[in-house]
Amino acid sequence: MITKHAGKASSNLFDISGLSKAAIRQIKGSYMNSVKYGLLRLAYEQFPDRKLFCPVPFTRMEIKRGGKTNLCGWLKKSPGNIHQGSLMRLWNSPAAQEIRGSILDGTFRYCDLTNCPYFASGKLHLQKDVVGDQYKEIIRDRRTKMDTMKLWLSFDHRCNIRCVSCRNSHAQISKEERTENQMIMESVKRDLAYITTLGTSGKGEPFVSPVIRDFLYNFDSSEYPNLKLFILTNSQLLTHECWKRMEKAHQAISSVQVSIDAATKKTYEMIRIGAVFEKLMENLNFLSKLRAQNAIDKLIISFVVNALNFSEMKQFVNMGFEFNCDYVYFAFMSNWGIFTNEEYRKMAVHRPEHKQYRELNEALADPLFHDPRIFIRTPYGFSRDHILKEQIFI
């Protein structure tokens, strides 16, 4: 309801004729957020039991290129840069605690409420209805200082393939950035005792990054029995030999998510330039055997939906079932700055104005997509039931 009225207000008060599209988006976004913050503050003064809760800034942090960090991709405020102090100092920095405080006071004032899929969905839990002892204690005690974290390593963008939804060229880094990446990894190692889940990699391929690959090859799970590893990979390099080299880490490897984006050789090699479909199948078969032996707790395959591949979604689900995957994950393609507006419009089949939007919805109407193993992240996030669960996807 708040979002609805905010939208009406913006359309009535703005005359944006003659401005560029980029300027219009910036003005609208800034204004819409201001309206929403104001409405939230007024609403919670009148109805304090209607405050919403988002768990993300209380549980995870991401280290990005250059040592920048965030507690969520939709936050406008950062805890700081890893070069400013230790990982735990950043995790509980004044900025990080201010962000968490803005969730607890109900204002969400550091969040991008216009673009955040969880807020836009209307599916965030009320604070009074939150389940789970961890979150209940946070809300009851108004806690903004956290003891442990889940950490995503996204600072090395290098990859062995080029995906049309991700990048338009191979990432190159300077000698200085290689040195910086080593420093970032050393900082992470110093605070491993406070990390419950370590995700590799949010950007790029972990087995291409020398520092992340070497960390995985040398990590000893017996030294950190409470730490779980989540590996996000395109699986072109995750071979039997690669797995053997991570032998000391095996007990810690909780989940492996393989990003694929297709169900046929033709589409796969068109979308994932430089990848080989037969190699993918071979390595997936190996991972499936590891899962059957309980050598890993979860095997996930993922698919970024666009106009080139949406017709293979059902076939992809069946592929996941054949490989005994725990989850099959779909997300709709975003524009990470690599497309022009016109290029993105042609690829974004999930947008109502796309000429194949109806076909996409007809495909998703298949009962197969109601299987509990299927997760579909729409522009409005996951369902309400999944928001408070362990985040297993990136």
Coordinates of C-alpha atoms in Angstrom, one line a residue:
M1 CA 0.0 0.0 0.0
I2 CA 2.8 2.4 0.9
T3 CA 4.6 1.7 -2.4
K4 CA 1.3 2.2 -4.3
H5 CA 0.7 5.6 -2.9
A6 CA 4.3 6.6 -3.3
G7 CA 4.1 5.7 -7.0
K8 CA 1.0 7.9 -7.4
A9 CA 2.7 10.8 -5.6
S10 CA 5.7 10.7 -7.9
S11 CA 3.7 10.7 -11.1
N12 CA 1.6 13.7 -10.0
L13 CA 4.4 15.9 -8.7
F14 CA 7.1 15.4 -11.4
D15 CA 7.3 17.0 -14.9
I16 CA 10.2 15.1 -16.4
S17 CA 9.7 16.0 -20.1
G18 CA 12.9 16.8 -21.9
L19 CA 15.2 14.9 -19.5
S20 CA 17.4 12.0 -20.5
K21 CA 16.3 8.5 -19.5
A22 CA 19.3 8.2 -17.1
A23 CA 18.4 11.5 -15.4
I24 CA 14.7 10.5 -15.1
R25 CA 15.7 7.2 -13.5
Q26 CA 18.0 8.9 -11.0
I27 CA 15.4 11.6 -10.1
K28 CA 12.5 9.2 -9.8
G29 CA 14.6 6.7 -7.7
S30 CA 15.8 9.4 -5.3
Y31 CA 12.4 10.9 -5.0
M32 CA 10.6 7.6 -4.6
N33 CA 13.0 6.5 -1.9
S34 CA 12.5 9.8 0.0
V35 CA 8.7 9.4 -0.2
K36 CA 8.9 5.8 1.0
Y37 CA 11.2 6.6 3.9
G38 CA 8.9 9.3 5.0
L39 CA 5.8 7.2 4.7
L40 CA 7.5 4.3 6.6
R41 CA 8.5 6.6 9.4
L42 CA 5.0 8.1 9.7
A43 CA 3.4 4.6 9.5
Y44 CA 5.6 3.1 12.2
E45 CA 5.0 6.1 14.6
Q46 CA 1.3 5.3 14.3
F47 CA 1.6 1.5 14.1
P48 CA 4.8 0.3 15.7
D49 CA 3.8 -3.3 15.5
R50 CA 3.9 -3.1 11.6
K51 CA 7.7 -2.8 11.4
L52 CA 9.2 -5.0 8.8
F53 CA 12.4 -7.1 9.1
C54 CA 15.1 -8.1 6.6
P55 CA 17.7 -10.5 7.8
V56 CA 20.4 -9.9 5.1
P57 CA 22.5 -7.1 6.8
F58 CA 22.6 -9.2 10.0
T59 CA 24.0 -12.3 8.4
R60 CA 26.2 -11.7 5.4
M61 CA 28.9 -9.4 3.9
E62 CA 30.5 -9.3 0.5
I63 CA 34.0 -8.2 -0.4
K64 CA 34.1 -6.6 -3.9
R65 CA 36.8 -5.4 -6.2
G66 CA 39.2 -3.0 -4.6
G67 CA 38.3 -4.2 -1.1
K68 CA 34.9 -2.5 -1.1
T69 CA 32.3 -4.2 1.0
N70 CA 28.5 -4.4 1.3
L71 CA 26.0 -6.0 3.5
C72 CA 23.5 -6.2 0.6
G73 CA 23.6 -5.3 -3.0
W74 CA 20.6 -2.9 -2.6
L75 CA 22.2 -0.9 0.2
K76 CA 23.5 2.6 -0.5
K77 CA 25.8 2.6 2.5
S78 CA 28.9 0.4 2.9
P79 CA 30.5 -0.9 6.1
G80 CA 33.8 0.4 4.7
N81 CA 36.8 -0.9 2.8
I82 CA 38.8 -3.9 3.9
H83 CA 42.0 -1.9 3.8
Q84 CA 40.6 0.3 6.6
G85 CA 40.8 -2.5 9.2
S86 CA 40.2 -6.1 10.0
L87 CA 37.2 -8.1 8.6
M88 CA 35.5 -8.2 12.0
R89 CA 36.0 -4.4 12.6
L90 CA 34.2 -3.8 9.3
W91 CA 31.5 -6.3 10.1
N92 CA 30.7 -4.3 13.2
S93 CA 31.8 -0.9 12.1
P94 CA 29.7 2.2 13.0
A95 CA 28.4 2.2 9.5
A96 CA 27.4 -1.5 9.6
Q97 CA 25.6 -1.0 12.9
E98 CA 23.8 2.1 11.6
I99 CA 22.5 0.0 8.6
R100 CA 21.2 -2.7 11.0
G101 CA 19.7 -0.1 13.2
S102 CA 17.7 1.3 10.3
I103 CA 16.2 -2.2 9.8
L104 CA 15.3 -2.5 13.5
D105 CA 13.8 1.0 13.7
G106 CA 11.7 0.2 10.6
T107 CA 12.9 3.1 8.4
F108 CA 15.2 1.1 6.0
R109 CA 16.7 4.5 5.3
Y110 CA 19.9 3.1 3.8
C111 CA 18.1 0.7 1.4
D112 CA 17.3 1.3 -2.2
L113 CA 13.6 0.7 -1.7
T114 CA 12.8 1.4 -5.4
N115 CA 14.9 -1.5 -6.7
C116 CA 15.2 -3.9 -3.8
P117 CA 13.2 -7.0 -4.9
Y118 CA 12.4 -8.0 -1.4
F119 CA 10.9 -4.7 -0.3
A120 CA 9.0 -4.4 -3.6
S121 CA 7.5 -7.9 -3.3
G122 CA 5.7 -6.9 -0.1
K123 CA 6.9 -10.3 1.4
L124 CA 9.2 -9.2 4.1
H125 CA 8.1 -10.5 7.5
L126 CA 6.7 -8.2 10.2
Q127 CA 9.1 -8.0 13.1
K128 CA 6.5 -9.4 15.5
D129 CA 6.0 -12.4 13.3
V130 CA 9.6 -13.4 12.6
V131 CA 10.4 -17.0 13.3
G132 CA 13.8 -18.4 14.4
D133 CA 15.5 -17.8 17.7
Q134 CA 18.4 -16.0 16.1
Y135 CA 16.3 -13.3 14.5
K136 CA 13.9 -13.1 17.4
E137 CA 16.8 -12.3 19.7
I138 CA 18.1 -9.7 17.3
I139 CA 14.8 -7.9 17.3
R140 CA 14.1 -8.3 21.0
D141 CA 17.5 -7.0 22.1
R142 CA 17.8 -4.5 19.2
R143 CA 21.2 -6.0 18.4
T144 CA 23.4 -4.3 15.8
K145 CA 26.7 -6.0 16.7
M146 CA 27.0 -9.5 15.4
D147 CA 29.4 -12.3 16.4
T148 CA 29.7 -14.2 13.2
M149 CA 29.1 -13.7 9.4
K150 CA 28.6 -15.4 6.1
L151 CA 31.2 -14.0 3.7
W152 CA 31.1 -13.8 -0.1
L153 CA 34.3 -13.3 -2.0
S154 CA 33.6 -11.2 -5.0
F155 CA 36.9 -9.3 -5.4
D156 CA 38.4 -11.2 -8.3
H157 CA 36.3 -10.9 -11.5
R158 CA 38.4 -13.1 -13.7
C159 CA 36.7 -16.0 -15.5
N160 CA 37.6 -18.6 -18.0
I161 CA 34.5 -18.1 -20.1
R162 CA 32.3 -15.1 -21.2
C163 CA 28.6 -15.3 -20.5
V164 CA 26.3 -13.0 -22.4
S165 CA 24.4 -12.1 -19.2
C166 CA 27.5 -11.3 -17.2
R167 CA 30.2 -9.6 -19.3
N168 CA 31.1 -8.4 -22.8
S169 CA 34.9 -9.0 -22.4
H170 CA 37.3 -11.1 -20.4
A171 CA 38.3 -9.3 -17.2
Q172 CA 41.9 -8.3 -16.9
I173 CA 43.7 -7.1 -13.7
S174 CA 46.9 -5.2 -13.2
K175 CA 49.9 -6.4 -11.2
E176 CA 48.9 -3.9 -8.5
E177 CA 45.4 -5.5 -8.3
R178 CA 46.9 -9.0 -8.1
T179 CA 48.9 -7.8 -5.1
E180 CA 45.8 -6.2 -3.6
N181 CA 43.9 -9.5 -4.0
Q182 CA 46.5 -11.3 -2.0
M183 CA 46.2 -8.8 0.8
I184 CA 42.5 -9.1 0.8
M185 CA 42.7 -12.9 1.0
E186 CA 45.2 -12.7 3.9
S187 CA 42.8 -10.4 5.7
V188 CA 40.0 -13.0 5.3
K189 CA 42.3 -15.8 6.6
R190 CA 43.0 -13.9 9.8
D191 CA 39.3 -13.9 10.7
L192 CA 38.2 -17.3 9.5
A193 CA 37.2 -18.2 13.1
Y194 CA 34.3 -15.7 12.8
I195 CA 33.0 -16.9 9.5
T196 CA 30.3 -19.6 9.4
T197 CA 30.0 -19.8 5.6
L198 CA 32.5 -18.7 3.0
G199 CA 31.1 -18.3 -0.6
T200 CA 33.4 -18.4 -3.6
S201 CA 33.0 -16.6 -5.9
G202 CA 30.3 -13.9 -6.2
K203 CA 32.0 -12.6 -9.3
G204 CA 34.3 -14.5 -11.6
E205 CA 35.4 -18.2 -11.4
P206 CA 37.0 -19.4 -8.2
F207 CA 39.3 -21.8 -10.0
V208 CA 40.7 -19.0 -12.2
S209 CA 41.5 -16.7 -9.4
P210 CA 45.0 -17.7 -8.1
V211 CA 44.4 -16.5 -4.5
I212 CA 40.9 -18.1 -4.2
R213 CA 42.0 -21.3 -5.9
D214 CA 45.1 -21.7 -3.7
F215 CA 42.9 -21.0 -0.6
L216 CA 40.6 -23.9 -1.6
Y217 CA 43.5 -26.2 -2.4
N218 CA 45.1 -25.5 1.0
F219 CA 42.2 -25.0 3.3
D220 CA 42.2 -27.6 6.2
S221 CA 38.7 -28.2 7.5
S222 CA 40.0 -29.7 10.7
E223 CA 41.3 -26.3 11.7
Y224 CA 37.9 -24.6 11.3
P225 CA 35.3 -27.3 11.9
N226 CA 32.4 -24.7 12.1
L227 CA 33.2 -23.1 8.7
K228 CA 31.3 -24.3 5.6
L229 CA 32.4 -23.6 2.0
F230 CA 30.0 -22.7 -0.7
I231 CA 31.4 -23.0 -4.2
L232 CA 29.8 -21.2 -7.1
T233 CA 31.4 -22.3 -10.4
N234 CA 30.8 -22.8 -14.1
S235 CA 32.3 -26.3 -13.5
Q236 CA 34.5 -26.2 -16.6
L237 CA 37.5 -26.5 -14.2
L238 CA 36.0 -28.4 -11.3
T239 CA 37.2 -31.8 -12.5
H240 CA 38.1 -35.0 -10.6
E241 CA 41.7 -33.8 -10.3
C242 CA 40.6 -30.4 -9.0
W243 CA 38.5 -32.1 -6.4
K244 CA 41.4 -34.3 -5.3
R245 CA 43.6 -31.2 -4.8
M246 CA 41.0 -29.9 -2.3
E247 CA 41.2 -33.0 -0.2
K248 CA 41.8 -31.3 3.1
A249 CA 38.7 -29.1 2.5
H250 CA 36.3 -31.8 1.6
Q251 CA 34.6 -31.9 5.0
A252 CA 33.9 -28.2 4.8
I253 CA 32.4 -28.1 1.3
S254 CA 28.7 -27.8 2.0
S255 CA 27.3 -26.8 -1.3
V256 CA 28.3 -26.6 -5.0
Q257 CA 26.3 -24.4 -7.3
V258 CA 26.9 -24.8 -11.0
S259 CA 25.9 -21.9 -13.2
I260 CA 24.8 -23.2 -16.7
D261 CA 22.0 -21.1 -18.3
A262 CA 21.0 -23.7 -20.9
A263 CA 20.0 -27.3 -21.4
T264 CA 21.4 -28.0 -24.9
K265 CA 24.8 -27.8 -26.4
K266 CA 23.9 -25.3 -29.0
T267 CA 22.4 -22.8 -26.6
Y268 CA 25.0 -23.4 -23.9
E269 CA 28.0 -22.7 -26.1
M270 CA 26.2 -19.7 -27.6
I271 CA 25.5 -18.1 -24.2
R272 CA 28.6 -19.2 -22.4
I273 CA 31.3 -18.3 -24.9
G274 CA 34.4 -20.5 -24.5
A275 CA 32.7 -23.2 -22.5
V276 CA 32.4 -26.8 -23.8
F277 CA 29.1 -28.6 -23.2
E278 CA 30.6 -32.1 -23.1
K279 CA 33.0 -31.0 -20.4
L280 CA 30.1 -29.6 -18.4
M281 CA 28.2 -32.9 -18.6
E282 CA 31.3 -34.9 -17.6
N283 CA 31.9 -32.7 -14.5
L284 CA 28.3 -32.6 -13.6
N285 CA 28.2 -36.3 -13.6
F286 CA 31.2 -36.4 -11.3
L287 CA 29.5 -33.9 -8.9
S288 CA 26.3 -35.9 -9.0
K289 CA 28.2 -39.0 -7.8
L290 CA 29.8 -36.9 -5.0
R291 CA 26.3 -35.9 -3.9
A292 CA 25.1 -39.5 -4.0
Q293 CA 28.0 -40.4 -1.7
N294 CA 27.1 -37.4 0.6
A295 CA 30.6 -35.9 -0.1
I296 CA 28.7 -32.6 -0.5
D297 CA 25.5 -31.6 1.2
K298 CA 23.8 -29.8 -1.7
L299 CA 24.2 -29.8 -5.4
I300 CA 22.5 -26.9 -7.2
I301 CA 22.4 -25.9 -10.9
S302 CA 21.4 -22.4 -11.9
F303 CA 20.0 -20.6 -14.9
V304 CA 19.8 -16.9 -15.8
V305 CA 16.7 -16.5 -17.9
N306 CA 16.7 -14.4 -21.0
A307 CA 15.2 -14.3 -24.5
L308 CA 17.8 -16.7 -25.8
N309 CA 17.3 -19.6 -23.4
F310 CA 13.8 -19.4 -21.7
S311 CA 12.4 -22.1 -24.0
E312 CA 14.8 -24.6 -22.3
M313 CA 13.7 -23.9 -18.7
K314 CA 11.6 -27.1 -18.5
Q315 CA 14.4 -29.2 -20.1
F316 CA 16.8 -27.6 -17.6
V317 CA 14.6 -28.7 -14.6
N318 CA 14.6 -32.3 -15.9
M319 CA 18.4 -32.1 -16.3
G320 CA 18.6 -31.1 -12.6
F321 CA 16.4 -34.1 -11.6
E322 CA 18.6 -36.4 -13.7
F323 CA 21.7 -35.3 -11.9
N324 CA 20.0 -35.6 -8.6
C325 CA 20.3 -31.9 -7.8
D326 CA 18.9 -30.7 -4.5
Y327 CA 17.8 -27.4 -6.1
V328 CA 17.3 -26.0 -9.6
Y329 CA 17.5 -22.2 -9.4
F330 CA 16.3 -19.6 -11.9
A331 CA 16.9 -15.9 -11.9
F332 CA 15.8 -13.3 -14.4
M333 CA 18.6 -11.4 -16.2
S334 CA 19.7 -8.1 -14.8
N335 CA 21.6 -5.4 -16.6
W336 CA 25.0 -5.0 -14.9
G337 CA 25.9 -2.1 -17.1
I338 CA 27.0 -4.2 -20.1
F339 CA 23.9 -3.6 -22.2
T340 CA 22.4 -0.5 -23.8
N341 CA 18.8 0.1 -22.9
E342 CA 17.7 -1.3 -26.3
E343 CA 19.9 -4.4 -26.0
Y344 CA 18.5 -5.2 -22.5
R345 CA 15.0 -4.6 -23.7
K346 CA 15.4 -7.3 -26.3
M347 CA 17.0 -9.8 -23.9
A348 CA 14.7 -9.2 -20.8
V349 CA 12.0 -11.7 -21.6
H350 CA 10.6 -11.3 -18.1
R351 CA 9.5 -7.8 -18.7
P352 CA 5.8 -7.3 -19.6
E353 CA 6.7 -5.3 -22.7
H354 CA 8.8 -8.1 -24.2
K355 CA 7.1 -9.7 -27.3
Q356 CA 7.7 -13.2 -25.8
Y357 CA 6.6 -12.4 -22.2
R358 CA 3.4 -14.3 -22.7
E359 CA 5.3 -17.4 -23.9
L360 CA 7.5 -17.2 -20.8
N361 CA 4.4 -17.1 -18.5
E362 CA 2.8 -20.0 -20.4
A363 CA 6.0 -22.0 -19.8
L364 CA 6.1 -21.2 -16.1
A365 CA 2.5 -22.3 -15.7
D366 CA 3.7 -25.9 -16.1
P367 CA 3.1 -27.8 -12.8
L368 CA 6.7 -28.9 -13.0
F369 CA 7.8 -25.5 -11.7
H370 CA 5.7 -26.1 -8.5
D371 CA 8.2 -28.8 -7.4
P372 CA 9.7 -27.7 -4.0
R373 CA 13.2 -28.2 -5.5
I374 CA 12.6 -25.4 -7.9
F375 CA 13.5 -21.9 -6.8
I376 CA 12.6 -19.0 -9.1
R377 CA 14.0 -15.6 -8.2
T378 CA 11.8 -13.0 -9.9
P379 CA 12.4 -9.3 -9.9
Y380 CA 10.4 -9.4 -6.6
G381 CA 12.8 -11.8 -4.8
F382 CA 12.0 -15.2 -3.4
S383 CA 8.7 -16.1 -1.7
R384 CA 8.0 -15.0 1.9
D385 CA 8.9 -18.5 3.2
H386 CA 12.4 -18.4 1.7
I387 CA 13.5 -14.9 2.9
L388 CA 14.4 -16.0 6.4
K389 CA 15.9 -19.3 5.4
E390 CA 19.6 -20.0 4.9
Q391 CA 20.7 -18.1 1.8
I392 CA 22.1 -20.7 -0.6
F393 CA 22.0 -18.8 -3.8
I394 CA 23.9 -15.8 -5.1

